[in-house]
CSV table of C-alpha atoms in Angstrom, one decimal:
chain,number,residue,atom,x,y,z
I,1,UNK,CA,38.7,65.8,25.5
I,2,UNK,CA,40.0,64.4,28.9
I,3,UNK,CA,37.9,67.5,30.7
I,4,UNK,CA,34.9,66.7,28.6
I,5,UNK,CA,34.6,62.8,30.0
I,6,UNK,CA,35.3,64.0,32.9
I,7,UNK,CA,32.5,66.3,33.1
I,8,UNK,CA,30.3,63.4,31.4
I,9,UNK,CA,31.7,61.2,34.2
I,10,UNK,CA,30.5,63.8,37.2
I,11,UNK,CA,27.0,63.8,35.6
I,12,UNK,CA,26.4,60.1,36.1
I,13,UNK,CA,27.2,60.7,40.1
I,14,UNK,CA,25.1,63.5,39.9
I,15,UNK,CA,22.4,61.7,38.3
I,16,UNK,CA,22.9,58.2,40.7
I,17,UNK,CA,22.7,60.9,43.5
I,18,UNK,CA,19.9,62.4,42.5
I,19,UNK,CA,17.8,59.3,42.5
I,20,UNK,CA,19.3,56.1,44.8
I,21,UNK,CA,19.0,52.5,43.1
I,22,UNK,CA,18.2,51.1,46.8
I,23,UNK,CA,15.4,53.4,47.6
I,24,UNK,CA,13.9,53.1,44.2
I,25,UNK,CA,10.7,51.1,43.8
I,26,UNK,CA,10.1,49.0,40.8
I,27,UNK,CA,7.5,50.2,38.8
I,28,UNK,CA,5.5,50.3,35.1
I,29,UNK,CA,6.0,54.6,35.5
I,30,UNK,CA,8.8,56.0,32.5
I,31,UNK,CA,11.6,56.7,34.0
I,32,UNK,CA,11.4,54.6,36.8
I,33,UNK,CA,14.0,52.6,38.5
I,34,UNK,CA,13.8,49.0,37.7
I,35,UNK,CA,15.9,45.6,39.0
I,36,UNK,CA,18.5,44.7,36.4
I,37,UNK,CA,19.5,41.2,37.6
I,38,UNK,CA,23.0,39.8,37.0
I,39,UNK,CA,22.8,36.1,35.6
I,40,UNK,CA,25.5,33.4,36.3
I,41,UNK,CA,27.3,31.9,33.4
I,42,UNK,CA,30.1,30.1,32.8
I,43,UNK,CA,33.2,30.7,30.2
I,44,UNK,CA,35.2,27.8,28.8
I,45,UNK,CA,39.1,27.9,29.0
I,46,UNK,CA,40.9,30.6,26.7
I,47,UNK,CA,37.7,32.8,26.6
I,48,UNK,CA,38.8,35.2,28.9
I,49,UNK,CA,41.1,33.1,31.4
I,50,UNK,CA,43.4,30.4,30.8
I,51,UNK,CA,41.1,28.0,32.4
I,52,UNK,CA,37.1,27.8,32.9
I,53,UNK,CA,35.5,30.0,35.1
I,54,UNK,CA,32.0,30.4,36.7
I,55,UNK,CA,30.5,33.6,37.8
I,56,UNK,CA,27.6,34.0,39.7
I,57,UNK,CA,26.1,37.7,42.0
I,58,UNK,CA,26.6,36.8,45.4
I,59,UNK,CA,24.7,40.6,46.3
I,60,UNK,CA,22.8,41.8,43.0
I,61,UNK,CA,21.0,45.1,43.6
I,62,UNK,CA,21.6,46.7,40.6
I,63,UNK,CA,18.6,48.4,39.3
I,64,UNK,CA,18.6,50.6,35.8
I,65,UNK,CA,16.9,53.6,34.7
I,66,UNK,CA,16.1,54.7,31.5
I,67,UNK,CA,17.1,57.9,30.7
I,68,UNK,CA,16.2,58.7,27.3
I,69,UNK,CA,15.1,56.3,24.3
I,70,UNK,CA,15.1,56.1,20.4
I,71,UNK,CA,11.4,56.5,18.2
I,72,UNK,CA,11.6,52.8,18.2
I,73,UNK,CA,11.1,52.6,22.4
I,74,UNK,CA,14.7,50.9,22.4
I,75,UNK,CA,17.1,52.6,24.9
I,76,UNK,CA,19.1,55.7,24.0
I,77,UNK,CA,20.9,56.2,27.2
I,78,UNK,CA,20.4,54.3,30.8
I,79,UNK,CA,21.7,54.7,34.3
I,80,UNK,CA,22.9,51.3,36.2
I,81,UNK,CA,23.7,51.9,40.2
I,82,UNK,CA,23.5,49.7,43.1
I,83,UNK,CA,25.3,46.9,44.8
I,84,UNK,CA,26.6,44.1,43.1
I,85,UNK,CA,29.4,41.4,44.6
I,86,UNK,CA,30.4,38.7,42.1
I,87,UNK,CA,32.2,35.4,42.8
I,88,UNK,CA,34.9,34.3,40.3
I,89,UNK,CA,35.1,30.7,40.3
I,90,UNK,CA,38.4,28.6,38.2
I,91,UNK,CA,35.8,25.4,37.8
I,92,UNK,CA,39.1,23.6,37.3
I,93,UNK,CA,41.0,23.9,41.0
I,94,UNK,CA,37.8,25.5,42.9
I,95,UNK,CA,39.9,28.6,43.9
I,96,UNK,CA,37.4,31.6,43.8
I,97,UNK,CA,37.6,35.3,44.5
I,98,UNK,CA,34.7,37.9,45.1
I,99,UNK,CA,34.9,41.0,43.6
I,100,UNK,CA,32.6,44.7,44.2
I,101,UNK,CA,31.3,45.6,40.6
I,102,UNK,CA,28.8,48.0,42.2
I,103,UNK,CA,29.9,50.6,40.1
I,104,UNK,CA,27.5,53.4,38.4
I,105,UNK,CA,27.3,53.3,34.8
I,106,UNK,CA,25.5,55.6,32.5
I,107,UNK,CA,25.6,53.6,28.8
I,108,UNK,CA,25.0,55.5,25.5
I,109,UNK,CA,23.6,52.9,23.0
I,110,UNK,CA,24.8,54.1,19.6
I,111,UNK,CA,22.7,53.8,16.2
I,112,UNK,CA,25.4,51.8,14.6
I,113,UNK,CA,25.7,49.1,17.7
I,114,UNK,CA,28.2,50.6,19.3
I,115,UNK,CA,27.8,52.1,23.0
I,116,UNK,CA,29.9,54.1,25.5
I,117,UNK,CA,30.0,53.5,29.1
I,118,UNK,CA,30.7,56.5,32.1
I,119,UNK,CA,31.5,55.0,35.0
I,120,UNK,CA,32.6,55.6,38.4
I,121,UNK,CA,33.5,52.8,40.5
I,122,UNK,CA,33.8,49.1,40.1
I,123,UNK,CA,32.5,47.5,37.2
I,124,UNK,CA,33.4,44.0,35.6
I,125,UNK,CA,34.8,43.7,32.3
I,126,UNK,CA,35.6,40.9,30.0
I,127,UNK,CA,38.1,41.2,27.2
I,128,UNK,CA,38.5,38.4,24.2
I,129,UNK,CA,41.7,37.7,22.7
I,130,UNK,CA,42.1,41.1,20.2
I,131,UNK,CA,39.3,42.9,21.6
I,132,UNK,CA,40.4,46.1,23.3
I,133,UNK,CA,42.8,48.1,25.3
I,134,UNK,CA,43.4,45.1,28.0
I,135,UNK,CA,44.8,41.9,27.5
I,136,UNK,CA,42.4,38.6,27.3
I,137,UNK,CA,40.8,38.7,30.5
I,138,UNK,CA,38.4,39.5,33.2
I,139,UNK,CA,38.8,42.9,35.3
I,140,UNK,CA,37.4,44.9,37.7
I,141,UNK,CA,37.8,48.8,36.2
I,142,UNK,CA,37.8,50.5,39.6
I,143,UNK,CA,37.4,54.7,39.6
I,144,UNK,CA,36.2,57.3,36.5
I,145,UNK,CA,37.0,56.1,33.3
I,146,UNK,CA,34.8,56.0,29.9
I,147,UNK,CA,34.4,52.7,27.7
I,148,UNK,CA,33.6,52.7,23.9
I,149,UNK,CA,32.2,49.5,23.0
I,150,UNK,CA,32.4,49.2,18.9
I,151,UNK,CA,29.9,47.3,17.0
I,152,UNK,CA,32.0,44.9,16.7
I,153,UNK,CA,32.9,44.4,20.0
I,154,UNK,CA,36.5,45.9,20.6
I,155,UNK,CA,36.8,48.0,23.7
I,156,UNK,CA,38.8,50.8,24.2
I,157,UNK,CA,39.2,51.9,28.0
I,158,UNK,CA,40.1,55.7,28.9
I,159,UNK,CA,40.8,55.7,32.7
I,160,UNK,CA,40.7,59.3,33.7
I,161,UNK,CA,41.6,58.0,37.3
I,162,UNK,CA,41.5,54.2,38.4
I,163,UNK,CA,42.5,50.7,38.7
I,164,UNK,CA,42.3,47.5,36.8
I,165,UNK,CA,42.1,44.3,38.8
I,166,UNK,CA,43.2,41.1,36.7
I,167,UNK,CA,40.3,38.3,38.1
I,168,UNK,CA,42.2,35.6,36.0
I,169,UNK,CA,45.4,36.1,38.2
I,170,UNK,CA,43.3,36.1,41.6
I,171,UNK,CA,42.1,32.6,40.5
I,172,UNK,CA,44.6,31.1,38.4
């Protein structure tokens, strides 16, 4: 299983390779590379740190590609690459961190609601209370490692090789 991941995990830097988020060109084409911009937003205390946070891109160049989709039109399986630099803001004592995320992520969106991520690099990750692998928080998951998303939420991380980074610590 480990050796199958990790060939699915190879095919997502062959693939982000194959086709760079920065060159890309926005366009109407199928297939093409579009920008998927990172919003700010803010999560009260106890959501995923002891204490409120705002986060807000600092460098967003993350663009997304569709790779295949459902009958429907809805996506079946995308590509996410490019840069991305968040800062993590405690809105209660101003201390802040930035954090790479610029990860590249190939996502397989499930029938039943569930999806799985392949990623290699830094990506940002919140966990609830309950809801996965890692403790209540907010990480960076830093190398190759797969993520199942269930429909109802609950991650499950499989690092193959990599790092967590506990944000909530780096700002508490």
């Amino acid at each position: 299983m480990r050796r199958l991941k990790t060939v699915a995990i190879a095919s997502v830097m062959a693939l982000s390779a194959a086709t760079p988020a920065s060159a890309a060109e926005p366009s109407a084409a199928q297939g093409a590379w579009r920008p998927a911009p990172q919003a700010s937003y803010d999560l009260p205390a106890g959501a995923r740190c002891d204490f409120a946070v705002h986060t807000r891109p600092v460098v967003d160049e993350v663009r997304k590609l569709v790779l295949d989709t459902y009958p429907d039109g809805k996506p079946k399986r995308e590509l996410y690459a490019g840069d991305l630099i968040l800062e993590i803001t405690n809105t209660q004592t101003g201390a802040s961190t930035r954090a790479d995320a610029g990860g590249t992520t190939m996502i397989d969106y499930h029938a039943d609601g569930s999806m799985t991520w392949y990623a290699v690099g830094p990506v940002m990750v919140g966990f609830r209370t309950g809801g996965g692998t890692l403790p209540r928080g907010l990480y960076i998951l830093d190398g190759v490692y797969t993520l199942d998303i269930a429909a109802d939420g609950y991650k499950t991380v499989d690092m193959v090789q990599g790092s967590t980074r506990d944000l909530c610590a780096d700002v508490a």
